[in-house]
Short mmCIF file of C-alpha atoms in Angstrom, two decimals:
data_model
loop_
_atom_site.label_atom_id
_atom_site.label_comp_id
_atom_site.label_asym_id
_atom_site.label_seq_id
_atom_site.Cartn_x
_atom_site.Cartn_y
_atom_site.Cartn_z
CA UNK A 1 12.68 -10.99 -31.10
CA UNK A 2 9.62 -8.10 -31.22
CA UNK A 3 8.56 -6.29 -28.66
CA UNK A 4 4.56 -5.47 -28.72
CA UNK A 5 4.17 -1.32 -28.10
CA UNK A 6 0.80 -0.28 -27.63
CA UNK A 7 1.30 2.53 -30.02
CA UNK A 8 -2.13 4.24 -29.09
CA UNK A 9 -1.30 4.60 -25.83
CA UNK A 10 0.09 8.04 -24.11
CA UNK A 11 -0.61 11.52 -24.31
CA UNK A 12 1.42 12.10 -27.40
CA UNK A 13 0.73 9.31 -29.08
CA UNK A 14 0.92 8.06 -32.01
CA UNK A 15 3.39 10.08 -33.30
CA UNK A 16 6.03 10.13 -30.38
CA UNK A 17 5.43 5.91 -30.03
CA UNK A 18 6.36 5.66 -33.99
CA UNK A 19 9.27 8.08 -33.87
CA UNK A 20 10.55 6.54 -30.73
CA UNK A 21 9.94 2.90 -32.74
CA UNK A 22 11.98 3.92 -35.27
CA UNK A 23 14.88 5.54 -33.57
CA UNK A 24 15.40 2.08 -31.11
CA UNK A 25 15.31 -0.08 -34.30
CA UNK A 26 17.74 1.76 -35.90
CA UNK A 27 19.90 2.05 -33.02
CA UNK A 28 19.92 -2.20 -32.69
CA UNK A 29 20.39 -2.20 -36.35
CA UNK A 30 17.10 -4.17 -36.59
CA UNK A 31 18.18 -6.96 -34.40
CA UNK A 32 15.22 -6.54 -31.68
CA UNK A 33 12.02 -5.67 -33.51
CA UNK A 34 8.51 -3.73 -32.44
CA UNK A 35 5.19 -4.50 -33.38
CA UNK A 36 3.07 -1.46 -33.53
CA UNK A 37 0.07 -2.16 -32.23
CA UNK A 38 -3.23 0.40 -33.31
CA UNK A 39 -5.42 1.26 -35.82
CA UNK A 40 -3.19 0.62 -38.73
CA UNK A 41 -5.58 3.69 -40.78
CA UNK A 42 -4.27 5.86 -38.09
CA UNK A 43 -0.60 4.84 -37.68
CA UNK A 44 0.01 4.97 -41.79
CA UNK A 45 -1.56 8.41 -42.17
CA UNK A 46 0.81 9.62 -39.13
CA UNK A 47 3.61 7.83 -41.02
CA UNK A 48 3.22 9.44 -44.36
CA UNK A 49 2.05 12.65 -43.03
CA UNK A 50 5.20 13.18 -40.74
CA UNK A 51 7.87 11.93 -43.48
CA UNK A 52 8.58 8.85 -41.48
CA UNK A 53 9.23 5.51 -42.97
CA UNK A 54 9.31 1.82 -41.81
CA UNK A 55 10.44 0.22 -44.60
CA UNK A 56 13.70 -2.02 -44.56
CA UNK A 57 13.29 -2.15 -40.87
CA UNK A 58 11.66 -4.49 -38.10
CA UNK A 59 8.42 -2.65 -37.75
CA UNK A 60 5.19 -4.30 -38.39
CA UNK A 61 1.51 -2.18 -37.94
CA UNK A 62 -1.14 -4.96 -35.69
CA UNK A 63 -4.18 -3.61 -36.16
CA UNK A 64 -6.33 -2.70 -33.21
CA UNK A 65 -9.80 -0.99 -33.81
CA UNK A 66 -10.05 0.04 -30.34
CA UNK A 67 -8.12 2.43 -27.61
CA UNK A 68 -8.31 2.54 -23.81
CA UNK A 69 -8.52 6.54 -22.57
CA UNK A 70 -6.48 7.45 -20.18
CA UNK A 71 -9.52 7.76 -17.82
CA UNK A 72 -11.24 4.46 -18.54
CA UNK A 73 -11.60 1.91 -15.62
CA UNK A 74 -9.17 -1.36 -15.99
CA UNK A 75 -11.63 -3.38 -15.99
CA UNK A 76 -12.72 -1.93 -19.74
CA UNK A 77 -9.56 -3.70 -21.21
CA UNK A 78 -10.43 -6.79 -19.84
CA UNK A 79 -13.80 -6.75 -20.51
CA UNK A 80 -15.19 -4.38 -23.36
CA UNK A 81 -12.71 -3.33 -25.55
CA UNK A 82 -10.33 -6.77 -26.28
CA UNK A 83 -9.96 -5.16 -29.65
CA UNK A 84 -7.91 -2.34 -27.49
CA UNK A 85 -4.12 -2.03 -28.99
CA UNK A 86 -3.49 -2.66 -25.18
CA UNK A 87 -5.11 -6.01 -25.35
CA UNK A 88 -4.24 -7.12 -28.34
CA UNK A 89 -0.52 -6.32 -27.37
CA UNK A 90 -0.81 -7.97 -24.50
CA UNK A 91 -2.05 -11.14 -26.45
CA UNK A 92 1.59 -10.87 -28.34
CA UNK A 93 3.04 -11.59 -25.26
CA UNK A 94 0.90 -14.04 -23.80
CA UNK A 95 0.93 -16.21 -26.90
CA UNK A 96 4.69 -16.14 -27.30
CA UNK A 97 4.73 -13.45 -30.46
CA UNK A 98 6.58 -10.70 -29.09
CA UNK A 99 8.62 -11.10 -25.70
CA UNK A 100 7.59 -7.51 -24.32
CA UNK A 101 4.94 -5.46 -23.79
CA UNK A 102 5.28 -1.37 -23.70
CA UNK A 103 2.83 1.33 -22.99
CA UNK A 104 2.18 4.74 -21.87
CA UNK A 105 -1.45 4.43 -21.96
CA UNK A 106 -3.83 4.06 -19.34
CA UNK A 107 -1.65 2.88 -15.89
CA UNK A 108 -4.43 0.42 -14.19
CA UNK A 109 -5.10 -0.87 -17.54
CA UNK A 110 -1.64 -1.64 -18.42
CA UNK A 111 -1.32 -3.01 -15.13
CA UNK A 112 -4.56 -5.24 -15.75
CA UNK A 113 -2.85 -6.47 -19.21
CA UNK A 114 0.20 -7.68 -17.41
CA UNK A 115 -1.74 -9.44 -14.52
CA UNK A 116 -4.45 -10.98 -16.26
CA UNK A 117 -3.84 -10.91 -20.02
CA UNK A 118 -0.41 -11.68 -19.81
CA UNK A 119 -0.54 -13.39 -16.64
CA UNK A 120 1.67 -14.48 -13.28
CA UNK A 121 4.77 -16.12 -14.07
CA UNK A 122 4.68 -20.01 -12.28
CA UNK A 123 4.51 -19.57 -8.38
CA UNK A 124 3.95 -16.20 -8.65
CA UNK A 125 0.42 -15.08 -6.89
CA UNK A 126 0.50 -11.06 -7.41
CA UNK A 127 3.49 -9.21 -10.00
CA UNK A 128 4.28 -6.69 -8.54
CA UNK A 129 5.74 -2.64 -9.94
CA UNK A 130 9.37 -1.35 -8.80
CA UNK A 131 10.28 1.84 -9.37
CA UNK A 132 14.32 2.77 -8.88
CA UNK A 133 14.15 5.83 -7.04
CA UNK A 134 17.96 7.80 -7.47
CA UNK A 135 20.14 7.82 -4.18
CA UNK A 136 22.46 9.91 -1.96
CA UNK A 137 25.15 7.30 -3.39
CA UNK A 138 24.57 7.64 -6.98
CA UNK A 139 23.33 4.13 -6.97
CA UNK A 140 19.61 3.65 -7.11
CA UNK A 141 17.29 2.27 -4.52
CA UNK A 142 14.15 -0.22 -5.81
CA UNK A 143 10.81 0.46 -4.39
CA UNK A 144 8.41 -2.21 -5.00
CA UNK A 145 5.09 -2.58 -4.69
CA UNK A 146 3.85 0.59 -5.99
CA UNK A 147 1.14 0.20 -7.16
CA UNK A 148 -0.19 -3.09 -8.60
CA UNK A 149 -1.78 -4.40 -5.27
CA UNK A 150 -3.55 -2.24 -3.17
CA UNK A 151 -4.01 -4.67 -0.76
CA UNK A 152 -0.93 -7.56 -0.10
CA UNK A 153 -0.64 -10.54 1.98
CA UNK A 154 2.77 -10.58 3.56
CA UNK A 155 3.68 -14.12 1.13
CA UNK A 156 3.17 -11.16 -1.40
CA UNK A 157 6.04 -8.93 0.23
CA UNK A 158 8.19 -11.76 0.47
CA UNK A 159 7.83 -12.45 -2.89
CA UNK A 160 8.48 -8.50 -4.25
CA UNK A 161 11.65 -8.93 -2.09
CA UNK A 162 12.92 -11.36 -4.48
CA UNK A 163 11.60 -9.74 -7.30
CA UNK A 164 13.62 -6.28 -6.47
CA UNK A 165 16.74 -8.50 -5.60
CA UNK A 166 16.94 -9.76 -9.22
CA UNK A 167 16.11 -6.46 -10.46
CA UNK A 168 19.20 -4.80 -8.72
CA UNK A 169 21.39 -7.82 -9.35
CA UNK A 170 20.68 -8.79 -12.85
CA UNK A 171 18.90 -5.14 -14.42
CA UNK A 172 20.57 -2.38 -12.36
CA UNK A 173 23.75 -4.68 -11.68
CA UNK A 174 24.71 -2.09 -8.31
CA UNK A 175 24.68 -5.08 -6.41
CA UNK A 176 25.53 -8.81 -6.59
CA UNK A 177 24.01 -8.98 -2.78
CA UNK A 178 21.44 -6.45 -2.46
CA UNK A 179 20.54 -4.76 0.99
CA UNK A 180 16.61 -5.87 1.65
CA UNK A 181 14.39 -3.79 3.58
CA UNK A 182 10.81 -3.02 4.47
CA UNK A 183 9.03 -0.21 4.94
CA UNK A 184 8.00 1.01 8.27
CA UNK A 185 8.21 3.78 10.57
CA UNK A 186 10.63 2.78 12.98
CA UNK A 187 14.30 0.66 11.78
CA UNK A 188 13.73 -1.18 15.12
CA UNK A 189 12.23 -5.04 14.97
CA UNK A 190 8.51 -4.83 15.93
CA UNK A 191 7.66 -1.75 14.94
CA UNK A 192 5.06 -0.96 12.00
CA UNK A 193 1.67 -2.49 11.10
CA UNK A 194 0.45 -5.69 11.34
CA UNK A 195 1.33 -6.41 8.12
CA UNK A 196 4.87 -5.10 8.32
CA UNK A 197 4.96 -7.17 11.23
CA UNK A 198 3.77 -10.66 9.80
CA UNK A 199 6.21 -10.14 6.73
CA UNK A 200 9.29 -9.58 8.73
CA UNK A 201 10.38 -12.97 10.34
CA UNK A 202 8.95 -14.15 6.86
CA UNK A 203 12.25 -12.78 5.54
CA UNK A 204 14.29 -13.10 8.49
CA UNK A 205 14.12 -16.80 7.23
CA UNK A 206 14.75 -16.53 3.29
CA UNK A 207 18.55 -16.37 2.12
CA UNK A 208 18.38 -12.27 0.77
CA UNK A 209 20.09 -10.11 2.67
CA UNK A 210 17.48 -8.83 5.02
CA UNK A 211 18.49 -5.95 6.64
CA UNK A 212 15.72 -4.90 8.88
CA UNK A 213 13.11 -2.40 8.60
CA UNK A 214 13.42 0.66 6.29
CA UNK A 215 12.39 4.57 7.50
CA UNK A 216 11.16 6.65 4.20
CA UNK A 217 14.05 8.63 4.35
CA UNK A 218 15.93 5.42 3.45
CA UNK A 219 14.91 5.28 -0.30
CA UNK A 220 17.35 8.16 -0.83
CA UNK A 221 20.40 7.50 1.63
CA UNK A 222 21.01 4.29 -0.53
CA UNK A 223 21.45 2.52 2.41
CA UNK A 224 19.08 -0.16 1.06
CA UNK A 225 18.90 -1.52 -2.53
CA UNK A 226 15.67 -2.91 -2.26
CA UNK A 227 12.19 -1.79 -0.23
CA UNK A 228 9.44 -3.52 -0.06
CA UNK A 229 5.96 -2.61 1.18
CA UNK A 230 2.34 -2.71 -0.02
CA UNK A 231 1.15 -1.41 -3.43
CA UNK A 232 -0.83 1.62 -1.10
CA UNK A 233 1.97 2.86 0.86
CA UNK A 234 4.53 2.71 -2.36
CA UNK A 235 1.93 4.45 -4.78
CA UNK A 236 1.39 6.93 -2.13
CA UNK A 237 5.49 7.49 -1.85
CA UNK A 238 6.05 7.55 -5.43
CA UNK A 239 3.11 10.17 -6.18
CA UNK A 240 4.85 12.45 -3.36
CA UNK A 241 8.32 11.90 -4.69
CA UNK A 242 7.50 13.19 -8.37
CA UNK A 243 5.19 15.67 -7.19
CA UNK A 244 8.04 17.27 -4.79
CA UNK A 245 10.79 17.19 -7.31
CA UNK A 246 8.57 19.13 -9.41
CA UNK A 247 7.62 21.82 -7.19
CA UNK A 248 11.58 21.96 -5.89
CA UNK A 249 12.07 22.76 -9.30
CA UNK A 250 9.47 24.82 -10.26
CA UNK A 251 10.93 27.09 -6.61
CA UNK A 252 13.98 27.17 -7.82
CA UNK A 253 12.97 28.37 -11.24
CA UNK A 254 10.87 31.37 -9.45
CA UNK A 255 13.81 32.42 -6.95
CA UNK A 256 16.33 32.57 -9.81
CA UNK A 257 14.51 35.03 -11.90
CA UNK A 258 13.72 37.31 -8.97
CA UNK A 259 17.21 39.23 -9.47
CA UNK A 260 20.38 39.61 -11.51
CA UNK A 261 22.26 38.10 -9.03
CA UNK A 262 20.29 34.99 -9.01
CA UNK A 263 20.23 34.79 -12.42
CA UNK A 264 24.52 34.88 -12.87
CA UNK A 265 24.46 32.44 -9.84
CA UNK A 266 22.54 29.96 -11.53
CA UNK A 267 23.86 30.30 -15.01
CA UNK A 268 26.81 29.06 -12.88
CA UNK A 269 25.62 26.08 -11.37
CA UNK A 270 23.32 25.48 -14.27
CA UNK A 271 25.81 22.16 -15.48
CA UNK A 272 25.05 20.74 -11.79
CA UNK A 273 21.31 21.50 -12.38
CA UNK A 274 21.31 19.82 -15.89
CA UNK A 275 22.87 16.73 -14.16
CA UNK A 276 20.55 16.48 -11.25
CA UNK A 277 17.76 16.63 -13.34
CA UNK A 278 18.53 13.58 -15.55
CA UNK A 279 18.75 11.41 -12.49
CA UNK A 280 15.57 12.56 -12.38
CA UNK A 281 14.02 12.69 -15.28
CA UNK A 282 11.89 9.53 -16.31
CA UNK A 283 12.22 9.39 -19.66
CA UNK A 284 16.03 8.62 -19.09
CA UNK A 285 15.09 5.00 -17.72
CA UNK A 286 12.24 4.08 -19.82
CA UNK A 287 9.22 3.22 -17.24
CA UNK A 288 8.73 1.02 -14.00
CA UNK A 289 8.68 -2.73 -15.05
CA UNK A 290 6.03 -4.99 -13.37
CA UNK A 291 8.08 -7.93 -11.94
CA UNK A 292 6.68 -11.20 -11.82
CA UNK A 293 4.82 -11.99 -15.07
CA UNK A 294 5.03 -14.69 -17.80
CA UNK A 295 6.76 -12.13 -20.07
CA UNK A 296 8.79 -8.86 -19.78
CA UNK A 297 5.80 -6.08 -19.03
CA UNK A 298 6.98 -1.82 -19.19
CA UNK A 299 4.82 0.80 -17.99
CA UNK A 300 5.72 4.37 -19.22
CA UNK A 301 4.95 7.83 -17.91
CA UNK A 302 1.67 8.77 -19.74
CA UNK A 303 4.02 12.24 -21.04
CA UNK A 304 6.72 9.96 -22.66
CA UNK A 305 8.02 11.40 -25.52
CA UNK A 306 9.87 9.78 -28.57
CA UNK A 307 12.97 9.67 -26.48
CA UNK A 308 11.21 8.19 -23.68
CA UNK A 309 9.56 5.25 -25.74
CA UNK A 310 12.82 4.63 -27.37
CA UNK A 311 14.54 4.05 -23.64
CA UNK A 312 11.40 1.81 -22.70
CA UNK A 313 11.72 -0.08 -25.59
CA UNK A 314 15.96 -0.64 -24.90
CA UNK A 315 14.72 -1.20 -21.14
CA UNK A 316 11.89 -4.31 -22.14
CA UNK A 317 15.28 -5.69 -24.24
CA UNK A 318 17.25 -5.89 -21.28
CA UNK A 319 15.22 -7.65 -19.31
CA UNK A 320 15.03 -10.44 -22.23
CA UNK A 321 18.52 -10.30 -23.69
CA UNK A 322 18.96 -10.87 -19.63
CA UNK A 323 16.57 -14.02 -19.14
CA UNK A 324 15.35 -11.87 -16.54
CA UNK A 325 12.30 -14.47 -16.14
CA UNK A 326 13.86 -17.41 -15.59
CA UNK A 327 17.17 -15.86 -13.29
CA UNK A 328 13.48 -14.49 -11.21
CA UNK A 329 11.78 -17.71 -10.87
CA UNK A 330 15.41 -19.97 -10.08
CA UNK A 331 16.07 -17.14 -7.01
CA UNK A 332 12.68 -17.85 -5.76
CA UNK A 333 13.90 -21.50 -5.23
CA UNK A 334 17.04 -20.47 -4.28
CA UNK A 335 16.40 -17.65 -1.78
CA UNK A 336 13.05 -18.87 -0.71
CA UNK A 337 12.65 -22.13 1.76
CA UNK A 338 10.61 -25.00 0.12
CA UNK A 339 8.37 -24.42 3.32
CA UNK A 340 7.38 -21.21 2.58
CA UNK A 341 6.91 -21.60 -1.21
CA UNK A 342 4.55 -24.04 -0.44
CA UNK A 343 2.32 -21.98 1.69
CA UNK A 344 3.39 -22.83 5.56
CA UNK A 345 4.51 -19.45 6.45
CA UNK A 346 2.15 -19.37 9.45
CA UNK A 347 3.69 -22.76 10.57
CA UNK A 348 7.17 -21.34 10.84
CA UNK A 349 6.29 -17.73 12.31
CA UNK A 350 4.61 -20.09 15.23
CA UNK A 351 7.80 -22.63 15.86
CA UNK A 352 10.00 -19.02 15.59
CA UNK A 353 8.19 -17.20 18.05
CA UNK A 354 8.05 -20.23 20.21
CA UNK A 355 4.50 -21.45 19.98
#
């Protein structure tokens, strides 16, 4: 098995994508393989100049002429560069190569590989990105859409309700009947927008474990293991999220070194600090995966480092070694009436509010 990394992609790239490469090869003993994927001139002249070696282990170099910047529109690695190492990585995937596709480039053009290049697993009309947010109950809490789709149909939620359900039962594993929710701003039935509306007797009739609507402050109580909502609202929430646990951070930093006192105090707590700030910290869990496409698809902070590649890399494994795919697409049988799949979802909200 190879997973394709677009090794151009990120702010420290190449060098951090090789390195990290390297140290999740070695760490499977050369049982899961990555195809480096960039100009191959490039990638052996950061190889030799850095000391590094691939040799004796599952690494090949794919050429790619081209990279997408990190502020190029999506639609250029669709359209104008196809000799991108995005695209071509992408390709890997599509054409049954490599089983995984990793970057820390460009966001919306990773996200247009996976869509489009890659493509929507069967029955699937819009992937969709979940991002497991840490909890009150040292559990984590899935958020999805957050991002992919600004604008979502509420077939669409219902869908990314099944898609976070396997991701907690069969990725995360907290679970084996995750608590559904969707995002509004009231818990009680009927409120939110129309939207939020339309989607909720939607999965009032599936078999997940729909627990009624979800407040914001409800991604960290762990009350809920999975929260749906529109690819707006969720990109919105997750922008806020890291930006705030930044600047909590960053305040905490300037009040300690304002005295002594301070200072002792938090040399004392600094263990519990350490702690809170790898349930934190990003490059602990690899990237956000977006759910719903023909092969395993990870999107990585743009400041990943080697470590941070390396955990992407074990994270696109898991969802193979896992059959993540296929465990997806039999839940959406299983969880979702034939009715709905099929496209009748306006039907049934009419017989169930009595029309």
């Amino acid at each position: 098995m190879f997973i394709a990394l677009d090794a151009m992609g990120g702010d420290y790239a190449p060098l951090c994508n090789i390195k990290g490469a390297i140290d999740f090869v070695k760490e499977n003993k050369n049982k899961i393989g990555v195809y480096l994927v960039g100009n191959k001139d490039i990638l052996e002249e950061e190889i030799k100049k850095n000391n590094l070696s691939i040799e004796g282990l599952s690494i090949e170099i794919v050429h790619a002429q081209e990279v997408i910047q990190m502020d190029e529109a999506p639609s250029i690695a669709l359209r104008k560069k196809r000799n991108s190492s995005m695209h071509i990585a992408g390709k890997l995937v599509r054409e049954g190569k490599a089983a995984a596709f990793v970057s820390a480039g460009n966001t919306g053009a990773a996200m247009s590989v996976g869509k489009f290049i890659i493509g929507a697993a069967e029955g699937i009309e819009r992937p969709g990105i979940a991002v497991a947010f840490p909890n009150k109950k040292g559990s984590r809490t899935v958020l999805i859409d957050v991002g992919a789709n600004v604008d979502s149909r509420p077939r669409h939620l219902l869908y990314f309700a099944v898609m976070g359900h396997t991701y907690v039962k069969e990725i995360l594993q907290t679970s084996n009947n995750p608590k559904v929710g969707i995002l509004s701003i009231g818990e009680e039935e009927g409120k939110g927008n129309e939207l939020v509306k339309d989607t909720y007797p939607l999965l009032k009739m599936t078999k997940l474990n729909f627990v009624g609507n979800a407040e914001g402050r409800d991604i960290f109580t762990g009350d809920f293991d999975v929260i749906v909502c529109d690819g707006f609202v969720g990109n919105v929430v997750l922008k806020t999220s890291e930006s705030l646990g930044m600047i909590i951070l960053e305040m905490i930093k300037e009040e300690v070194e304002k005295s002594l006192i301070s200072k002792i105090g938090a040399a004392l707590i600094l263990p519990a600090l350490k702690r809170f700030k790898k349930k934190a910290d990003f490059a602990e869990y690899g990237g956000a995966p977006l759910l719903g496409t023909k092969g395993t698809c990870i999107i990585t902070h743009g400041r990943a480092d080697e470590r941070a590649i390396k955990n992407a890399l074990k994270f696109a494994s898991q969802f193979v070694n896992h059959d993540f795919n296929r465990k997806l697409l039999d839940n959406i049988n299983l969880l979702i009436p034939e009715e709905l799949r099929k496209g009748k979802e306006e039907e049934l909200v009419g017989e169930l509010n009595g029309q």
